[in-house]
Structure formats: C-alpha cells, structure tokens
Amino acid sequence: MALILELAVQGAQMMLVLLLAPLLTGFVRKVKARLQRRRGPSLIQPYRDLLRLMRKEVVLADTASWLFRVIPYLIFAATWVAAALIPTFATGLTFSWTADLIAIVALLGSARFFLALAGMDVGTSFGGIGASREVMIASLAEPAMLLIVFSLALVAGATQLSTVAAVMGSPELGLRVSLGMSLIALVMVALAENARIPVDNPSTHLELTMVHEAMVLEYSGRHLAMIEFAAFLKLLLYVSLISCVFIPWGLVTARSGPGAYALGVAVYIGKLAVAGILLAVFETAIAKMRVFRVPDFLGAALMLALLGTLLLFVSRSL
C-alpha cells in the first residue's frame, strides 16, 4: 500500500508540472502587463493557445525531413522528464534516485541539440541564424551549469536532488558566499536558457534579434504546440530547480499524510508565484542587450560559478 501511495504521489508530481507550466507563463505575462499599465492577456491564455495550435493543420516545408516531424515530440518528452525529476513538493519518492542534476543537464542538452538541428533541417537562413546563436549560448551556459552542479556536489556530497535539498535545508549549513555565487550564476543561466530578457525577448519576432523564435519559424499546428509546451515546462523546470536547491523549505518527505502533501503543494505554488512576480519585475525594469553582449553576460555567470567552486575547494582543504 505504501508503494502504491508513493507511485501515486510521483504521478501527481509529473502531472502537476504539466498543468502548472502554462499557468506560470500566463502569470508572468499578466504581471508584466499590469506593471506596464496594460490589461494583458488572461491567466489561462497559454492553455488556449496550445489548444488552438493542436486543432490547426500542420504545414511542412518541402525540404523538411522525417527528423523535422519527430523533433517536437522528442523535445517535449525530454523537457517533461527533466521537469518531472525535480522534487516539487515531496522528496524521497520511489524514483527519487533518478533525480540527478547531471541527468537533468543531459536531458536539457539533448533537447537543445534537437531544437538546433530542427532549425537547420529546413535550410532557411533564419533557422540557421537561430541555431548558431543557440549553440553559442549553450557553449557558455552548459559549462556554467556543470560548475554549479559541482559546487552543490561538494556541499552535499551527492548530485541527487533529494540529498541536495536535505543538506541545503539543514541549519548546520549556514550562509556561504560560494553558494550565493552559485545562485546568481544559476539565475543568469536560467534567463539565458529560457530566452528571457536581457538575453532574448520571448515576445519579439524581429529576425535580427530573436534566438528561440528563429528556430521554430517553420513549425505550425501540433508541432509548434509541443515546442511551446516544452518552453513552458523549461521555465517551470528552472524555477523548480532554484526553489528545490536554494529554497528547500516546504518539501515534505515520502509516506507523509495527505495534509502534508497538500501543504507542500500550496508552498510550491507560492514559490512559483513569487518567482513569477520577481521575473516580471526584472524584465520590466531592464532592457534587452545586444546579441554580441550575450557572451559577456554568460561569461560572468561562468566566472561566478567557477569562483564558487574554487572557494568550496579552498574551504574544504583548510
């Protein structure tokens, strides 16, 4: 009976990230509109957009290969699995051993590889530009992400998120400058990976400035719906990762009662709301940087992650 309950909680966690991902994007858009004194779209507008795209007919280019048709489903599957691996409201579940930071980075890297491949598959100039920019961003974001993983592994002694969350939430850990550097670096990487301001503008369609949109210009119908859904999940993934690692309070342990699980879900939704408000305020207060300035931005994240790792090495050797 306990195993069945844990499997049910694991399934609920997978469905929760699937249901809340479009809502988080809609919430960020709504808050940004209010900050700009606009009415803005409804909170459930991302759900409507996905349903509308699912009903539309798929239009494919003559030069599109079979890989172009399969890639949207691969991207969605990899992103959903990576988002579902992160403990949102409960830790120590049946499949918690699979929630490894290195595995999550690998899943995100594979999704990025397939997306860049899809942008180049049709042979359009915009797709090639977007793919080259995406790979340029990944060449700096992925090393920074791995250094953040190494920093957390040095502190927790493991890369499993359940163990990391338990160690980070313990009062014996205290405040560390190295972890603060890792947090700032992770936020910078999250902004770049999700094509948010100041790296990219998710609402723009200017060919000379966009990165993510340039790779998906040739998609339509259910294929575009899968890619958009994966983008929603990716934003939720990074918010969940930051809250799980650096704000682990509110996570309940396995085999808790229904009341504890309900409280954990409520705390998790509250964390998403706070993160959405902070993201909307940040994007409203800052302008998008030029494309050739993006390496400087990600280079700063890489240096912060490297300094945090070096500080942990020095503190452990003393």
JSON list of C-alpha atoms in Angstrom, two decimals, residues 101 148 151-158 160-176 178-180 182-183 241-249 251 312:
[
{"chain": "A", "resi": 101, "resn": "LEU", "atom": "CA", "xyz": [21.47, 17.02, -11.54]},
{"chain": "A", "resi": 148, "resn": "ILE", "atom": "CA", "xyz": [27.08, 24.90, -10.35]},
{"chain": "A", "resi": 151, "resn": "SER", "atom": "CA", "xyz": [29.57, 23.25, -6.27]},
{"chain": "A", "resi": 152, "resn": "LEU", "atom": "CA", "xyz": [26.39, 21.65, -4.97]},
{"chain": "A", "resi": 153, "resn": "ALA", "atom": "CA", "xyz": [28.01, 18.21, -5.09]},
{"chain": "A", "resi": 154, "resn": "LEU", "atom": "CA", "xyz": [30.91, 19.47, -2.99]},
{"chain": "A", "resi": 155, "resn": "VAL", "atom": "CA", "xyz": [28.49, 20.79, -0.37]},
{"chain": "A", "resi": 156, "resn": "ALA", "atom": "CA", "xyz": [26.01, 17.89, -0.32]},
{"chain": "A", "resi": 157, "resn": "GLY", "atom": "CA", "xyz": [28.35, 15.05, -1.24]},
{"chain": "A", "resi": 158, "resn": "ALA", "atom": "CA", "xyz": [25.95, 13.90, -3.96]},
{"chain": "A", "resi": 160, "resn": "GLN", "atom": "CA", "xyz": [20.78, 13.62, -6.28]},
{"chain": "A", "resi": 161, "resn": "LEU", "atom": "CA", "xyz": [18.31, 16.42, -5.68]},
{"chain": "A", "resi": 162, "resn": "SER", "atom": "CA", "xyz": [16.68, 14.78, -2.65]},
{"chain": "A", "resi": 163, "resn": "THR", "atom": "CA", "xyz": [20.04, 14.64, -0.90]},
{"chain": "A", "resi": 164, "resn": "VAL", "atom": "CA", "xyz": [20.98, 18.15, -2.01]},
{"chain": "A", "resi": 165, "resn": "ALA", "atom": "CA", "xyz": [17.68, 19.57, -0.77]},
{"chain": "A", "resi": 166, "resn": "ALA", "atom": "CA", "xyz": [18.08, 17.83, 2.59]},
{"chain": "A", "resi": 167, "resn": "VAL", "atom": "CA", "xyz": [21.61, 19.21, 3.07]},
{"chain": "A", "resi": 168, "resn": "MET", "atom": "CA", "xyz": [20.74, 22.71, 1.87]},
{"chain": "A", "resi": 169, "resn": "GLY", "atom": "CA", "xyz": [17.77, 22.84, 4.24]},
{"chain": "A", "resi": 170, "resn": "SER", "atom": "CA", "xyz": [19.74, 21.77, 7.29]},
{"chain": "A", "resi": 171, "resn": "PRO", "atom": "CA", "xyz": [20.56, 24.53, 9.82]},
{"chain": "A", "resi": 172, "resn": "GLU", "atom": "CA", "xyz": [24.16, 23.29, 10.11]},
{"chain": "A", "resi": 173, "resn": "LEU", "atom": "CA", "xyz": [24.98, 24.51, 6.61]},
{"chain": "A", "resi": 174, "resn": "GLY", "atom": "CA", "xyz": [24.79, 28.24, 7.32]},
{"chain": "A", "resi": 175, "resn": "LEU", "atom": "CA", "xyz": [25.41, 31.06, 4.87]},
{"chain": "A", "resi": 176, "resn": "ARG", "atom": "CA", "xyz": [28.20, 30.62, 2.33]},
{"chain": "A", "resi": 178, "resn": "SER", "atom": "CA", "xyz": [30.17, 30.28, -2.67]},
{"chain": "A", "resi": 179, "resn": "LEU", "atom": "CA", "xyz": [26.52, 29.21, -2.63]},
{"chain": "A", "resi": 180, "resn": "GLY", "atom": "CA", "xyz": [25.45, 32.80, -3.21]},
{"chain": "A", "resi": 182, "resn": "SER", "atom": "CA", "xyz": [26.19, 29.65, -7.49]},
{"chain": "A", "resi": 183, "resn": "LEU", "atom": "CA", "xyz": [22.67, 31.02, -7.01]},
{"chain": "A", "resi": 241, "resn": "LEU", "atom": "CA", "xyz": [15.29, 23.73, -9.53]},
{"chain": "A", "resi": 242, "resn": "ILE", "atom": "CA", "xyz": [16.15, 27.03, -7.85]},
{"chain": "A", "resi": 243, "resn": "SER", "atom": "CA", "xyz": [13.43, 26.59, -5.23]},
{"chain": "A", "resi": 244, "resn": "CYS", "atom": "CA", "xyz": [14.38, 22.95, -4.57]},
{"chain": "A", "resi": 245, "resn": "VAL", "atom": "CA", "xyz": [18.09, 23.60, -4.15]},
{"chain": "A", "resi": 246, "resn": "PHE", "atom": "CA", "xyz": [18.28, 27.06, -2.61]},
{"chain": "A", "resi": 247, "resn": "ILE", "atom": "CA", "xyz": [14.82, 27.39, -1.03]},
{"chain": "A", "resi": 248, "resn": "PRO", "atom": "CA", "xyz": [14.12, 23.79, 0.05]},
{"chain": "A", "resi": 249, "resn": "TRP", "atom": "CA", "xyz": [11.67, 24.70, 2.81]},
{"chain": "A", "resi": 251, "resn": "LEU", "atom": "CA", "xyz": [9.29, 19.98, 0.89]},
{"chain": "A", "resi": 312, "resn": "LEU", "atom": "CA", "xyz": [34.48, 25.46, -1.83]}
]
